[in-house]
Amino acid sequence: MNDKLPKTVKQAMSLLEQAGYEVFLVGGAVRDLLINKVPKDYDLATNATPEEMESVFRDFHCIRTGMRHNTITVHIQNDFIEITTYRNQCYTIQEDLACRDLTINTMAYSLQDGLIDPYGGFDAVQAKILRFTGNGLDRIQEDPLRMLRMIRFACQLDFSIGSQDWSQIQSCTSLLGCVSKERIRDELDKILFSNSKGLEMLYESGLLETIDSHLSELFLCEQKNPYHYTDVGHHTLDALRNVLIFAPVVSHKMLSDFEEKTIRYALLLHDIGKPHVKTTDTNGVDHFYGHPQVSVELARHFLTTYRFSNAEIKRILKLIEYHDYHLSMTYKGMRKMLVKHHLYPEFMKSLLIVKLCDASAHRHPEKMIPALLDFKKFYMDFIQNHPYRLSDLKIDGHMILTLCPDVDPKKIPVIQQECLDQVMQHPEKNTKEELSRFIKKNQRRYRVMKLERK
């Protein structure tokens, strides 16, 4: 393992050892190196206090990133290395490791002694199984978020969860209600980005009921109609599986973190309203009329409760609102989409991915997906050849006032919209001359009525 460590990490460890302190590589970095995965972070544990660490690294930039937990971050060359004093007043590395949540995280590595594995972490990694360290109930009660962390690791590493540990999670789901919404949200983010099976594990464990009962209800809501083959919950799972499959189909550019996060949460919540609007006709066929609107309101409550940013909430709710919207390949339909609903390219990219993922989880994706791809081509051709925003006009409000000095200023947006209607239908008329001619021709309708002063 020594040859896999970055030089900066070995330098930090050597400096602490030369100063007479113990130091070990700990946590996920040890686990990742054992499965030949490049760690995202390298965390060190030591018996040195933060003040002693700062003295050792006085020639480097030290940042007090977590003094509550006795942690500093040392900047060596281009790397930031987090170093923490043994936790919970522990005096040895063995005591420190005993306080960690899962056995796969209880290994440490020393430059002098190699791998230190007092709790069977190496065997757990080899067997691809997740277990709590020591008594699982104690670990959960110390921090109930560890239940979500275990499911997240199962998704990220494709490991299974020990049967006893799974039973302990199922018996403690109500404890998750004591955890802050922000911490739960952050774990949900990682689960959704990892693997869609995480949502099913949350449901089967009972944790989803604690997180949001409306989401749990989706797995109990059957969809007996010609369009679906499974309940709403498993439809949602199947839709989530295909995000990274359809993203490059819609755009050659990689999704930003914001785009991927909002797409995944839109898919998670897009049908959350279905159980509340479900009706069954005399033929036994299920219908879900108006479910996008109900889904928007339930999603708004979920997103607000879990402290999503305003930008994330706005984007996710709009994706849910339009996930079932008919995309028309006509001039009239395009005008409505662009002018009335503002379905601009930066939003349409995400909406098409949502709709494609949704379609892939229907009974007849072979009909729906080609239609959406045809629309994508039509839409891209349209926006490349037609002005569709007020900013695309070759004339602005100042020019309009110059042309018509007595125009009612309140009518300038109306004039601009009429100009946009003209050039959307006739792109060749988007010139200053043509638009000036159009405004002058209609300027009587825009004038202010002048009243005589008494």
XYZ file of C-alpha atoms in Angstrom:
454
model
C 0.000 0.000 0.000
C 2.960 2.277 0.641
C 3.685 2.671 -3.071
C 0.057 3.767 -3.699
C 0.226 6.724 -1.304
C 0.807 10.212 -2.746
C 4.174 11.741 -1.845
C 2.457 14.580 0.014
C 0.617 12.155 2.316
C 3.816 10.234 3.096
C 5.575 13.557 3.713
C 2.914 14.624 6.233
C 3.098 11.253 8.008
C 6.896 11.314 8.098
C 7.012 14.825 9.589
C 4.690 13.803 12.440
C 6.657 10.608 13.097
C 9.971 12.493 13.103
C 8.476 14.844 15.705
C 7.735 11.842 17.916
C 4.002 11.412 17.295
C 1.929 8.466 16.142
C 0.195 8.915 12.797
C -2.013 6.638 10.688
C -3.902 6.798 7.421
C -7.524 6.042 8.350
C -11.058 5.814 7.045
C -12.201 5.522 3.468
C -8.743 5.985 1.977
C -7.511 2.667 3.438
C -10.662 0.892 2.253
C -10.457 2.382 -1.251
C -6.787 1.500 -1.667
C -7.580 -2.119 -0.765
C -10.171 -2.339 -3.554
C -7.853 -0.544 -6.032
C -9.935 2.617 -6.043
C -8.328 6.056 -5.990
C -9.411 7.805 -2.747
C -11.027 11.221 -2.969
C -9.517 12.268 0.351
C -6.657 11.182 2.575
C -7.408 11.506 6.294
C -4.815 11.027 8.996
C -5.270 10.286 12.715
C -2.623 11.163 15.294
C -2.058 11.504 19.025
C -0.819 15.080 18.467
C -3.074 17.948 19.478
C -4.043 20.632 16.919
C -1.526 23.027 18.487
C 1.230 20.409 18.242
C 0.262 19.684 14.626
C 0.480 23.363 13.770
C 3.962 23.438 15.247
C 5.028 20.409 13.169
C 3.623 21.982 9.997
C 4.708 25.551 10.739
C 6.342 25.769 7.285
C 3.031 24.936 5.586
C -0.361 26.592 5.388
C -2.585 25.124 8.123
C -6.348 25.685 8.229
C -8.387 25.103 11.382
C -11.232 23.340 9.554
C -12.756 21.448 12.474
C -11.436 22.547 15.838
C -14.572 21.153 17.457
C -13.257 17.734 16.445
C -9.573 18.681 16.807
C -9.003 18.726 13.046
C -6.678 20.822 10.926
C -6.098 20.757 7.179
C -2.533 21.036 5.912
C -1.831 22.367 2.428
C 1.196 20.573 0.971
C 1.938 21.387 -2.671
C -1.439 20.904 -4.419
C -2.978 18.601 -1.820
C -5.083 19.332 1.246
C -4.594 16.694 3.949
C -6.990 16.504 6.899
C -5.389 15.471 10.200
C -7.393 14.768 13.358
C -6.432 14.001 16.937
C -7.675 10.604 18.151
C -11.415 10.964 18.690
C -13.417 10.908 21.925
C -10.411 11.198 24.265
C -8.901 7.980 22.877
C -5.251 7.346 23.628
C -4.468 4.647 21.039
C -5.338 4.055 17.404
C -7.211 0.865 18.410
C -9.501 2.900 20.678
C -10.011 5.462 17.926
C -10.956 2.792 15.367
C -13.451 1.238 17.798
C -15.478 4.492 17.642
C -15.983 4.310 13.865
C -19.304 3.346 12.322
C -18.607 0.407 9.992
C -15.967 -2.326 10.106
C -14.810 -1.429 6.577
C -13.798 1.948 8.036
C -11.942 0.541 11.064
C -8.620 -0.101 9.335
C -5.540 2.084 9.629
C -2.194 2.157 7.862
C 1.173 3.087 9.315
C 4.394 3.739 7.380
C 6.184 1.660 9.997
C 3.734 -1.141 10.854
C 1.631 -1.448 7.685
C -2.069 -2.391 7.891
C -3.711 -2.319 11.331
C -7.018 -4.199 11.372
C -8.342 -4.970 14.882
C -12.025 -5.332 13.915
C -12.076 -7.477 10.772
C -12.255 -4.678 8.227
C -10.060 -6.460 5.683
C -12.229 -9.603 5.750
C -15.376 -7.450 5.395
C -13.928 -5.714 2.329
C -12.926 -9.052 0.796
C -16.413 -10.475 1.445
C -18.070 -7.244 0.217
C -20.238 -7.044 3.298
C -21.134 -4.117 5.539
C -21.371 -4.473 9.297
C -21.560 -2.010 12.173
C -18.502 -1.847 14.425
C -19.201 -3.621 17.700
C -22.816 -3.394 18.864
C -24.870 -2.056 15.941
C -27.638 -0.677 18.167
C -25.060 1.362 20.088
C -23.587 2.719 16.854
C -27.058 3.709 15.592
C -28.037 5.389 18.840
C -24.782 7.372 18.827
C -25.720 8.757 15.413
C -28.866 7.492 13.618
C -27.558 8.907 10.328
C -25.285 5.847 10.237
C -28.269 3.866 8.942
C -28.344 6.026 5.810
C -24.557 5.883 5.547
C -24.652 2.086 5.508
C -27.192 2.082 2.665
C -25.147 4.697 0.833
C -21.988 2.580 1.075
C -23.955 -0.456 -0.128
C -24.878 1.556 -3.235
C -21.487 3.126 -3.838
C -19.420 -0.027 -3.295
C -22.007 -2.606 -4.420
C -21.655 -4.375 -1.052
C -24.374 -6.266 0.824
C -25.505 -5.501 4.371
C -25.179 -8.128 7.112
C -28.520 -9.692 8.082
C -28.179 -8.750 11.760
C -27.221 -5.181 10.862
C -30.188 -4.932 8.467
C -32.550 -6.076 11.222
C -31.059 -3.493 13.573
C -31.702 -0.754 11.013
C -35.320 -1.895 10.576
C -35.862 -1.730 14.335
C -34.457 1.798 14.695
C -35.934 3.735 11.745
C -37.824 6.180 13.977
C -34.507 7.439 15.396
C -33.771 9.100 12.048
C -36.330 11.737 13.008
C -33.793 13.101 15.510
C -31.267 13.909 12.765
C -31.133 17.346 11.150
C -32.833 17.657 7.759
C -29.657 18.993 6.154
C -27.625 15.901 7.159
C -30.346 13.578 5.857
C -30.519 15.538 2.601
C -26.761 15.277 2.089
C -26.888 11.486 2.466
C -29.895 11.290 0.129
C -27.885 13.218 -2.458
C -25.101 10.642 -2.313
C -27.547 7.720 -2.465
C -29.370 9.118 -5.508
C -26.084 9.846 -7.285
C -24.810 6.333 -6.555
C -27.396 3.784 -7.518
C -31.173 3.743 -7.859
C -31.360 0.567 -5.762
C -30.740 2.810 -2.756
C -34.309 4.096 -2.951
C -35.635 0.548 -2.822
C -33.378 -0.244 0.144
C -34.693 2.843 1.935
C -38.239 1.594 1.348
C -37.547 -2.001 2.406
C -35.741 -0.881 5.560
C -38.595 1.427 6.584
C -36.367 4.512 6.522
C -38.234 6.007 3.553
C -41.413 6.161 5.631
C -39.532 8.273 8.194
C -37.961 10.485 5.521
C -41.267 11.151 3.708
C -44.381 8.988 3.975
C -45.587 10.179 0.549
C -42.519 8.621 -1.073
C -43.118 5.361 0.762
C -46.717 5.288 -0.513
C -45.466 5.138 -4.110
C -44.497 1.466 -3.707
C -48.067 0.639 -2.665
C -49.703 2.495 -5.556
C -50.485 0.106 -8.419
C -50.903 1.416 -11.976
C -53.279 -0.890 -13.818
C -53.473 0.741 -17.234
C -52.031 0.308 -20.759
C -49.116 2.672 -20.060
C -47.420 1.108 -17.023
C -46.120 -2.297 -15.988
C -45.415 -1.759 -12.280
C -46.291 0.323 -9.224
C -45.316 3.999 -9.016
C -42.342 3.337 -6.735
C -40.667 0.819 -9.030
C -41.512 2.997 -12.047
C -39.580 5.778 -10.290
C -36.664 3.416 -9.647
C -36.537 2.371 -13.302
C -36.635 5.990 -14.468
C -33.768 6.966 -12.148
C -31.573 4.167 -13.532
C -31.347 5.805 -16.943
C -30.199 9.375 -16.187
C -26.616 8.844 -17.346
C -27.793 6.812 -20.339
C -29.956 9.569 -21.796
C -27.867 12.590 -20.755
C -25.326 12.169 -23.630
C -28.205 11.459 -26.035
C -29.655 14.902 -25.342
C -26.385 16.854 -25.170
C -22.710 16.145 -25.784
C -21.875 18.353 -22.790
C -21.539 16.656 -19.413
C -24.224 17.432 -16.874
C -23.239 19.935 -14.220
C -23.729 18.883 -10.587
C -26.731 21.242 -10.435
C -28.300 19.709 -13.547
C -27.800 16.122 -12.442
C -29.029 16.774 -8.917
C -32.182 18.578 -10.054
C -32.913 15.928 -12.701
C -32.567 13.096 -10.175
C -34.783 14.782 -7.595
C -37.353 15.693 -10.269
C -37.518 12.003 -11.217
C -37.710 10.980 -7.556
C -40.671 13.326 -6.968
C -42.356 13.563 -10.385
C -45.163 11.123 -9.525
C -45.356 11.695 -5.770
C -48.900 13.031 -6.212
C -50.279 9.940 -7.994
C -51.612 8.108 -4.900
C -53.645 11.233 -4.064
C -55.427 11.548 -7.420
C -55.822 7.877 -8.370
C -59.205 6.818 -9.719
C -60.319 3.517 -11.224
C -62.977 3.381 -13.944
C -65.667 0.736 -14.439
C -63.268 -1.319 -16.575
C -60.719 -1.514 -13.771
C -58.309 0.907 -15.473
C -56.402 3.308 -13.191
C -56.181 7.020 -14.007
C -54.100 9.799 -12.437
C -55.630 13.021 -13.756
C -53.890 16.192 -12.583
C -51.038 14.379 -10.856
C -48.291 16.824 -12.008
C -49.951 19.712 -10.147
C -50.393 17.695 -6.944
C -46.841 16.369 -7.279
C -45.524 19.939 -7.483
C -47.148 20.874 -4.163
C -46.000 17.738 -2.336
C -42.514 18.135 -3.814
C -42.432 21.774 -2.694
C -43.071 20.675 0.886
C -40.373 17.970 0.683
C -37.756 20.289 -0.827
C -38.493 23.078 1.637
C -38.412 20.690 4.597
C -35.011 19.361 3.558
C -33.567 22.844 3.002
C -32.825 22.733 -0.714
C -31.614 25.994 -2.227
C -34.122 28.332 -3.881
C -32.512 27.718 -7.291
C -32.778 23.933 -6.845
C -36.406 24.144 -5.709
C -37.373 26.367 -8.630
C -35.755 24.072 -11.216
C -37.030 20.787 -9.702
C -40.603 22.043 -9.409
C -40.610 23.303 -12.996
C -39.310 19.939 -14.246
C -42.086 18.172 -12.337
C -44.708 20.625 -13.606
C -43.775 19.981 -17.249
C -42.733 16.300 -17.108
C -46.104 15.278 -18.608
C -46.425 18.305 -20.936
C -47.096 17.565 -24.621
C -44.204 18.773 -26.765
C -45.755 19.935 -30.028
C -43.762 20.045 -33.267
C -45.696 23.000 -34.737
C -44.994 26.716 -34.926
C -47.959 27.425 -32.638
C -46.754 24.834 -30.134
C -43.199 26.169 -30.174
C -44.402 29.722 -29.684
C -46.436 28.625 -26.669
C -43.484 26.720 -25.187
C -40.997 29.539 -25.652
C -43.057 32.697 -25.198
C -45.629 31.596 -22.633
C -43.844 28.861 -20.711
C -40.202 29.936 -21.239
C -38.992 26.417 -22.005
C -35.610 27.680 -23.142
C -32.678 25.432 -24.199
C -30.932 25.427 -20.817
C -34.145 24.089 -19.223
C -35.265 21.946 -22.168
C -32.049 19.907 -21.916
C -32.998 18.764 -18.415
C -36.674 18.358 -19.278
C -35.897 16.070 -22.215
C -33.690 13.889 -20.004
C -36.502 13.661 -17.433
C -39.059 12.813 -20.121
C -36.786 10.214 -21.744
C -36.089 8.534 -18.397
C -39.809 8.611 -17.611
C -40.640 7.143 -21.041
C -38.060 4.373 -20.620
C -39.990 3.190 -17.554
C -43.321 2.925 -19.412
C -44.838 -0.139 -21.068
C -44.047 1.018 -24.634
C -40.765 2.986 -24.602
C -40.101 1.953 -28.210
C -42.865 4.370 -29.278
C -42.295 7.205 -26.818
C -38.497 7.539 -26.991
C -38.212 7.992 -30.805
C -40.960 10.647 -30.652
C -39.011 12.573 -28.003
C -35.800 12.347 -30.031
C -37.649 13.652 -33.096
C -38.882 16.576 -31.006
C -35.355 17.279 -29.796
C -34.157 17.627 -33.395
C -37.154 19.832 -34.318
C -36.621 22.030 -31.251
C -32.891 22.499 -31.877
C -33.503 23.390 -35.541
C -36.198 25.862 -34.509
C -34.182 27.782 -31.921
C -31.145 27.926 -34.192
C -33.182 29.580 -36.932
C -35.770 31.638 -35.049
C -35.425 34.467 -32.521
C -37.335 33.360 -29.425
C -36.358 35.745 -26.614
C -36.828 39.498 -26.290
C -33.054 39.787 -26.068
C -32.852 38.325 -29.594
C -34.663 41.336 -31.080
C -32.597 43.790 -33.103
C -34.407 46.639 -31.398
C -34.686 47.536 -27.707
C -36.778 49.776 -25.460
C -34.572 52.853 -25.981
C -34.918 52.571 -29.750
C -38.696 52.229 -29.413
C -38.850 55.466 -27.369
C -36.748 57.208 -29.994
C -39.101 56.055 -32.748
C -42.246 56.956 -30.786
C -41.497 59.689 -28.222
C -45.122 59.876 -27.075
C -45.518 56.133 -26.529
C -46.872 54.958 -23.194
C -43.775 53.464 -21.462
C -45.970 50.781 -19.934
C -46.672 49.503 -23.435
C -43.034 48.911 -24.358
C -43.169 45.235 -23.236
C -46.336 44.817 -25.337
C -44.584 46.324 -28.365
C -41.564 44.080 -27.850
C -43.779 41.008 -27.579
C -45.582 41.914 -30.809
C -42.218 42.362 -32.507
C -41.109 38.967 -31.204
C -44.283 37.371 -32.565
C -43.455 38.840 -35.966
C -39.862 37.640 -36.117
C -40.564 34.197 -34.663
C -42.842 33.578 -37.639
C -40.652 35.514 -40.099
C -37.011 35.431 -38.885
C -35.861 37.472 -41.886
C -37.773 40.461 -40.454
C -35.538 40.644 -37.392
C -33.750 43.782 -38.563
C -33.796 47.284 -37.168
C -35.369 48.598 -40.373
C -38.177 46.026 -40.545
C -39.031 46.332 -36.865
C -38.969 50.139 -37.030
C -41.403 49.988 -39.942
C -43.690 47.645 -38.016
C -43.692 49.870 -34.883
C -44.382 53.087 -36.831
C -47.220 51.411 -38.644
C -48.875 50.556 -35.313
C -47.767 53.531 -33.207
C -51.254 54.981 -32.859
C -52.179 52.061 -30.627
C -49.234 52.809 -28.343
C -49.658 56.571 -27.803
C -50.438 58.186 -24.452
C -53.796 59.968 -24.277
C -52.861 63.583 -23.486
C -55.186 65.327 -21.051
C -55.521 69.123 -20.977
C -54.379 70.706 -17.765
C -56.913 72.806 -15.941
